[in-house]
XYZ file of C-alpha atoms in Angstrom:
232
model
C 124.795 23.293 152.896
C 125.393 27.073 152.778
C 128.374 28.245 150.721
C 131.032 29.400 153.250
C 131.243 32.740 151.438
C 127.732 33.560 152.661
C 128.183 32.596 156.323
C 129.137 36.111 157.521
C 125.954 37.434 155.925
C 123.873 34.778 157.678
C 125.105 36.165 160.995
C 124.344 39.711 159.865
C 120.829 38.621 158.860
C 120.227 37.149 162.319
C 121.484 40.328 164.001
C 119.224 42.599 161.930
C 116.158 40.401 162.467
C 116.682 40.132 166.223
C 117.309 43.861 166.507
C 114.221 45.045 164.617
C 111.778 42.246 165.431
C 109.207 40.149 163.546
C 108.114 42.926 161.160
C 111.629 42.975 159.676
C 112.392 40.138 157.249
C 115.965 39.501 156.094
C 116.596 37.359 153.014
C 119.951 36.113 151.721
C 120.148 35.249 148.013
C 122.699 33.183 146.101
C 122.501 34.736 142.635
C 124.533 31.931 141.050
C 121.272 29.934 141.233
C 118.748 32.685 140.436
C 115.677 30.484 139.908
C 115.865 29.345 143.558
C 118.134 31.984 145.033
C 116.891 32.174 148.641
C 119.379 30.306 150.849
C 118.622 31.855 154.251
C 115.728 33.814 155.700
C 114.821 35.404 159.025
C 111.247 36.414 159.952
C 109.582 35.183 156.776
C 106.163 36.397 157.960
C 106.572 39.668 156.068
C 106.493 38.298 152.503
C 106.219 34.558 153.163
C 109.502 33.775 151.407
C 110.904 30.265 151.769
C 114.248 28.596 151.159
C 114.516 27.835 147.453
C 112.286 30.715 146.317
C 113.554 33.233 143.784
C 114.065 36.991 144.138
C 111.435 39.529 143.082
C 112.454 43.192 142.854
C 116.250 43.155 142.714
C 116.716 44.172 139.076
C 114.136 46.958 139.417
C 115.972 48.294 142.486
C 119.344 48.211 140.738
C 117.979 50.071 137.711
C 116.568 52.857 139.882
C 119.502 53.243 142.239
C 122.210 55.874 141.916
C 124.504 53.865 144.194
C 126.655 50.916 143.204
C 126.036 48.013 145.565
C 123.493 49.422 148.043
C 119.843 49.945 147.081
C 118.134 51.547 150.075
C 114.568 52.495 150.975
C 112.393 51.274 148.151
C 108.683 50.733 148.729
C 106.226 48.236 147.310
C 102.996 46.577 148.380
C 102.568 42.912 149.256
C 99.056 41.609 149.911
C 97.904 45.126 150.754
C 100.757 45.859 153.163
C 103.372 48.572 152.628
C 106.905 47.160 152.567
C 110.084 49.214 152.886
C 112.973 47.386 151.257
C 116.757 47.723 151.019
C 119.363 45.454 149.431
C 123.123 44.968 149.545
C 124.916 43.157 146.732
C 127.285 40.432 147.938
C 130.651 39.905 146.258
C 133.328 37.250 146.656
C 137.007 37.902 147.389
C 137.658 38.673 143.699
C 134.857 41.238 143.523
C 132.534 38.989 141.529
C 128.826 39.495 142.233
C 127.451 36.328 143.848
C 124.459 37.289 145.963
C 122.303 39.853 147.723
C 121.204 40.557 151.288
C 117.703 42.036 151.316
C 115.763 43.644 154.170
C 111.965 43.870 153.942
C 110.241 45.835 156.720
C 106.457 45.917 157.069
C 105.699 49.611 157.720
C 101.930 49.380 157.297
C 101.350 50.239 160.970
C 103.656 53.245 160.677
C 101.696 54.495 157.668
C 98.447 54.076 159.617
C 99.852 56.150 162.477
C 101.007 58.798 160.014
C 97.524 58.931 158.483
C 96.017 59.283 161.983
C 98.314 62.215 162.775
C 97.339 63.917 159.521
C 93.655 63.549 160.391
C 94.321 64.785 163.928
C 96.170 67.886 162.666
C 94.318 69.092 159.541
C 96.166 71.886 157.819
C 99.384 71.106 159.678
C 101.356 70.703 156.440
C 100.252 74.179 155.300
C 101.140 75.662 158.681
C 104.648 74.232 158.343
C 105.218 75.342 154.761
C 108.550 77.095 154.087
C 106.739 80.336 153.177
C 105.582 80.970 156.747
C 108.364 79.328 158.736
C 111.162 81.477 160.207
C 113.963 81.990 157.710
C 116.523 80.399 159.992
C 114.527 77.153 160.247
C 114.928 74.425 157.686
C 111.716 73.260 155.957
C 110.431 69.870 157.097
C 110.851 66.786 154.977
C 107.700 66.078 153.012
C 105.985 62.890 154.081
C 104.434 60.717 151.345
C 100.709 61.153 150.839
C 98.454 58.332 151.969
C 98.826 55.456 149.537
C 101.419 57.367 147.514
C 104.493 55.156 147.606
C 107.770 57.015 146.917
C 109.912 55.780 144.078
C 113.472 56.525 143.097
C 114.232 58.238 139.833
C 113.536 56.203 136.709
C 116.163 54.014 135.169
C 118.537 55.685 132.786
C 118.721 54.679 129.121
C 122.317 53.582 129.654
C 122.527 51.007 132.463
C 125.200 51.436 135.107
C 128.079 48.948 135.308
C 126.469 47.387 138.406
C 123.160 46.845 136.608
C 124.975 45.303 133.638
C 126.958 43.026 135.930
C 123.813 41.943 137.775
C 121.788 41.320 134.617
C 124.599 39.577 132.735
C 125.214 37.342 135.740
C 121.525 36.413 135.895
C 121.460 35.620 132.185
C 124.583 33.465 132.428
C 123.344 31.626 135.521
C 119.897 30.977 134.032
C 121.346 29.600 130.802
C 123.989 27.509 132.599
C 121.346 26.033 134.901
C 119.126 25.128 131.929
C 122.041 23.469 130.106
C 123.182 21.513 133.166
C 120.412 18.933 132.771
C 121.071 18.173 129.102
C 120.654 19.711 125.632
C 118.997 23.120 125.433
C 115.589 22.371 123.916
C 113.120 25.008 122.766
C 111.019 24.446 125.897
C 114.066 25.042 128.102
C 114.829 28.173 126.108
C 111.295 29.424 126.692
C 111.625 28.702 130.407
C 114.842 30.725 130.549
C 113.186 33.637 128.746
C 110.106 33.440 130.950
C 112.274 33.615 134.073
C 114.301 36.578 132.766
C 111.157 38.355 131.606
C 109.571 38.062 135.069
C 112.734 39.528 136.601
C 112.580 42.652 134.358
C 115.912 41.711 132.784
C 114.835 42.771 129.293
C 114.202 46.327 130.467
C 117.983 46.709 130.542
C 119.613 47.831 127.320
C 121.712 45.060 125.748
C 120.157 42.235 127.787
C 118.234 40.787 124.865
C 121.332 40.663 122.672
C 123.383 38.945 125.392
C 120.614 36.419 125.975
C 120.484 35.604 122.248
C 124.252 35.142 122.220
C 124.234 32.842 125.257
C 121.332 30.784 123.887
C 122.987 30.534 120.474
C 120.032 31.918 118.532
C 119.285 35.001 116.457
C 117.783 38.089 118.073
C 114.643 37.682 115.967
C 114.191 34.224 117.530
C 114.284 35.796 120.991
C 111.595 38.283 119.957
C 109.439 35.447 118.653
C 110.003 33.338 121.780
C 109.175 36.279 124.057
C 105.883 36.754 122.214
C 105.128 33.089 122.882
C 106.090 33.444 126.557
C 103.859 36.500 127.003
C 100.893 34.626 125.512
C 101.199 31.792 128.027
């Protein structure tokens, strides 16, 4: 049963999907259960997500975004297709981060049309360069080269408060979920680290130290365990 706090976002997901059609997938995540965060999905033909799956790019988006709770217009490839993605962090009535609403649009056909136009109009970009346009006209926005996926600026050395909140919440939820089924064994600890590693959590400054604290082990143990995880 869906947490009542997410019900308004379920309706928003349906509206977006019905407005933009089958090439627009909308996924609602409950980040209090990060290992199986997907609780609602519309048009899952874009990435094949299913209820109970986990998230994929959320931490990367947060690290590259200059905004607080909205990460818009990021691109990645899935099975050869170009996907345009945006995410909104979901908070409860106290402001606590509890989820994310993610939109994944398959824009492969749009890229193909753009490539066709470039082939149809060779030299068009040069003809429209600012140097030969009238001074009163604004220069056109540069379109990405074929196969060249635009990326936001790289993550800063000091993570933003939103990134810290997201990453700390994921660490806490992953550890709490592992402890819920009994004592925290070494194998469970490795599973937690493997999950966090796949989610790019350890790219964030301070994440390793917080993970060691929550797992009740020394930082050197985390380094050793991560080596073991990466050799799997």
